[in-house]
Amino acid sequence: MSEFTLVNATMADGSVTNVGVAAGVIKFIGNEVMGESIDAKGLVALPGFIDLHTHLREPGFEQSETVLSGSRAAALGGFTAVHAMANTMPVADTAGVVEQIKSLGDEAGLVQVQPIGAVTVGLGGERLAELGAMANSRAKVTIFSDDGKCVSDPLLMRRALAYVKSFDGVIAQHAQEPRLTENSQMHEGNVSAELGLAGWPAVAEESIIARDVLLAEATGSRLHICHLSTAGSVEIIRWAKRRGIKVTAEVTPHHLLLTDELARTYNPVYKVNPPLRTDADVKALREALVDGTIDIVATDHAPHPVEAKECEWAAAAFGMLGLETAASIAQLVLIDSGESNWQRFSEVMSLNPAAISKLADQGQLLAVGNVANITLINPAATRVISGGGASKSSNQPFEGIELPGTVIHTIYRGAFSVRDSKLAK
Amino acid sequence: MKHLVSVADLTREAAIAILDTSLEMSEVNDRDIKKLPTLRGKTVVNLFFEDSTRTRISFEVAAKRLSADVINFAAKGSSVSKGESLKDTAQTLEAIGADAVVIRHHASGAAHMLANSGWVKGSVINAGDGTHEHPTQALLDAFTLRSAIHTDARGKGLDGVSVAIVGDIAHSRVARSNLVLLKQLGAKVYLVGPPTLLPNALVKRADGFSYSLDEAISTFKLDAVMMLRVQLERMTAGFFPSEREYARIWGLNADRLALLGSETFVMHPGPMNRGLEIDAAAADSKNSLVLKQVANGVSVRMAVLYHLLSGGENE
């Protein structure tokens, strides 16, 4: 393994120092130089980013993405670990499938690929999948989710929450009351009424979150809420946390930046689940990310082939890309806004997701002896987003938008996965 | 003007120009030989992803009376899941050489997509997209009402005219297009229906609303009531309890017709559910404009085709 020193890197606390890496771990932080010198002047050195929510589409939907292409996009986005949602074909509801996904991630070798197991067999919402078998497999699954679908049956949700306590697992809920969202196409509000697209009411999300935080309280279990999208959801999470309920919450970059006004184009690239909401919701989500009500940014990176988006809105698939733009949007919301700092950035992009997932050797502060998962970004650079990047798909919702910050280097377990903004392999 | 996708694309002047041309077309339709050579050599495709014999026939007759060649393309199934995608169908029509595509589609925004996709070079006319818009229906409604109110309608709008649209506003493309166009022409528009079918966002843009047809009749001095067709699947989806209850509260029956008085016109985009949203007494009354709406549909669609295809004033 190579030895190198990041010279004059800016740390999250604003100090400027050298960081030495050898044998996969951080050897020193200080004025020394060891091995190859890499100029890091003007670059912020942060713990490698961790995404709790991606769709890598393999096995089953390899025309959209593979574990390898998704790993490339992740590394370019500054991630050293990503979690792969269970809605593959076959569904990741057995030890065999989650181990296969982990193996594919290890083979790609660019980021740690951590599978998420399905809560119910085939995402069918009827009976529990073998959660224990997945937890005890080589993939060591800790997060379970039927994401894409809601575990809407209250009894099943209660049982799932209680059951995962034996291995300190967490249920990540996709909060969407199915009856309130039949055929729903976009946020229910002024724009949906004008466009004649079936509405997706905020209450469909909020009612499930309200129910589930109470179930988490009753069972004493850990609950994670995927992709919060409404101001009302933020209020419920805030209340639940004050009450001491063990709930964590995520927000996607697109819900921090885009609104339902974009549906006026009828361009299905803006069709996503949960839907883009209003300015007031975006504002509430941003405040919640700053004040700690929302714990993490997670991309919900959801690649789709061209034909699933090049069609009328109602026929199009839900979802958008996110891995290569997430850090820029987090920077926009936390740093460039003047609302927060790089320490908070590290928490929402790395430390907190690692804690929720209980990942070893990930999401640790840059400190001597820790495994060298490090991302260096140039916060002063800007770029105009164009195309799908390393993803196999091109459903890019930020097309043409100028975003701040560029990932320069991604170091995964002491080796460069991305160097000078290019994949190392 | 290249396309007609939404009535929101029409200025008041543009809308009145189309209505005035429609008036000229209606004179052609009263002749023995109902044909103009205007669009000879042009090809108009009626691309219908959704069954609508009435609208298709109306467009077909309109195009033929202007001497265009007409192709009827009934496309079944939706994209991706089964059959041919909208894109492939559109590109096929482009290859055949369509000068205008009249599209009816079950998905809101399909006409918008077609007009902005670059898949076709010709004009796109929205003949109804999902629950979004039905611009030619609104134009023919405005034309019919204008002709009923003004003896010499040319150049006029609908200033000060008050219209109630009654029924399933939430799922009605006719209501959406009429709300925008009638207001653009100066009319006051009131929305009436059960709360489950009256979206707040549309109510906010109207001049008033009511959950009761009786209250609307007594409160708003109405020059016209526009009854919307009730889709029976709305009942099973819980928007209202039963046909009888709907007819009782929101149906236009003989009693309500009498309350409206002899000065108020009755309109319906068809096809009517007689006995449900409208009784025979109202549908067949001397104030009913229903058959005129059908006849005027041809004139208005001729006018729209003329404005889009003949290289008219804006080209």
Tab-separated table of N, CA and C in Angstrom, chain A residues 5 41 66 82 86 100 116 134 155 172 191 195 210 317 352 355 367:
chain	number	residue	atom	x	y	z
A	5	THR	N	1.332	11.942	1.710
A	5	THR	CA	0.955	12.994	2.648
A	5	THR	C	0.145	14.046	1.911
A	41	LYS	N	-3.587	22.273	-0.840
A	41	LYS	CA	-3.857	23.669	-0.477
A	41	LYS	C	-5.224	24.090	-1.038
A	66	THR	N	-25.187	-0.722	-12.602
A	66	THR	CA	-24.634	-1.931	-11.991
A	66	THR	C	-23.931	-1.512	-10.709
A	82	VAL	N	-21.592	3.194	0.255
A	82	VAL	CA	-22.980	3.405	-0.157
A	82	VAL	C	-23.819	2.209	0.277
A	86	ALA	N	-33.045	-2.555	-1.487
A	86	ALA	CA	-33.360	-3.968	-1.709
A	86	ALA	C	-34.235	-4.232	-2.933
A	100	GLN	N	-24.437	-11.604	-2.414
A	100	GLN	CA	-24.048	-11.385	-3.819
A	100	GLN	C	-23.766	-9.902	-4.063
A	116	ILE	N	-28.811	-3.251	1.867
A	116	ILE	CA	-29.962	-3.103	2.760
A	116	ILE	C	-30.896	-4.265	2.450
A	134	MET	N	-30.168	-12.395	7.154
A	134	MET	CA	-29.416	-11.337	6.463
A	134	MET	C	-28.448	-10.633	7.422
A	155	LEU	N	-49.440	-3.609	11.824
A	155	LEU	CA	-49.040	-4.759	12.638
A	155	LEU	C	-47.682	-5.277	12.183
A	172	ALA	N	-35.808	1.175	7.997
A	172	ALA	CA	-35.834	2.443	7.254
A	172	ALA	C	-37.147	2.494	6.474
A	191	VAL	N	-49.940	23.543	-8.176
A	191	VAL	CA	-49.402	23.154	-9.480
A	191	VAL	C	-50.096	21.894	-10.002
A	195	LEU	N	-52.105	21.523	-13.496
A	195	LEU	CA	-51.590	20.633	-14.540
A	195	LEU	C	-52.480	19.426	-14.771
A	210	ALA	N	-46.038	9.733	11.635
A	210	ALA	CA	-46.646	9.883	12.963
A	210	ALA	C	-46.921	8.521	13.589
A	317	ALA	N	-41.114	6.468	-15.054
A	317	ALA	CA	-40.688	5.906	-13.763
A	317	ALA	C	-40.353	7.041	-12.791
A	352	ASN	N	-23.016	10.629	10.869
A	352	ASN	CA	-24.347	10.153	11.260
A	352	ASN	C	-24.811	8.929	10.464
A	355	ALA	N	-23.181	5.963	11.881
A	355	ALA	CA	-23.716	5.564	13.187
A	355	ALA	C	-25.041	4.825	13.031
A	367	ALA	N	-8.447	11.162	12.274
A	367	ALA	CA	-7.619	11.108	13.481
A	367	ALA	C	-6.611	9.975	13.325
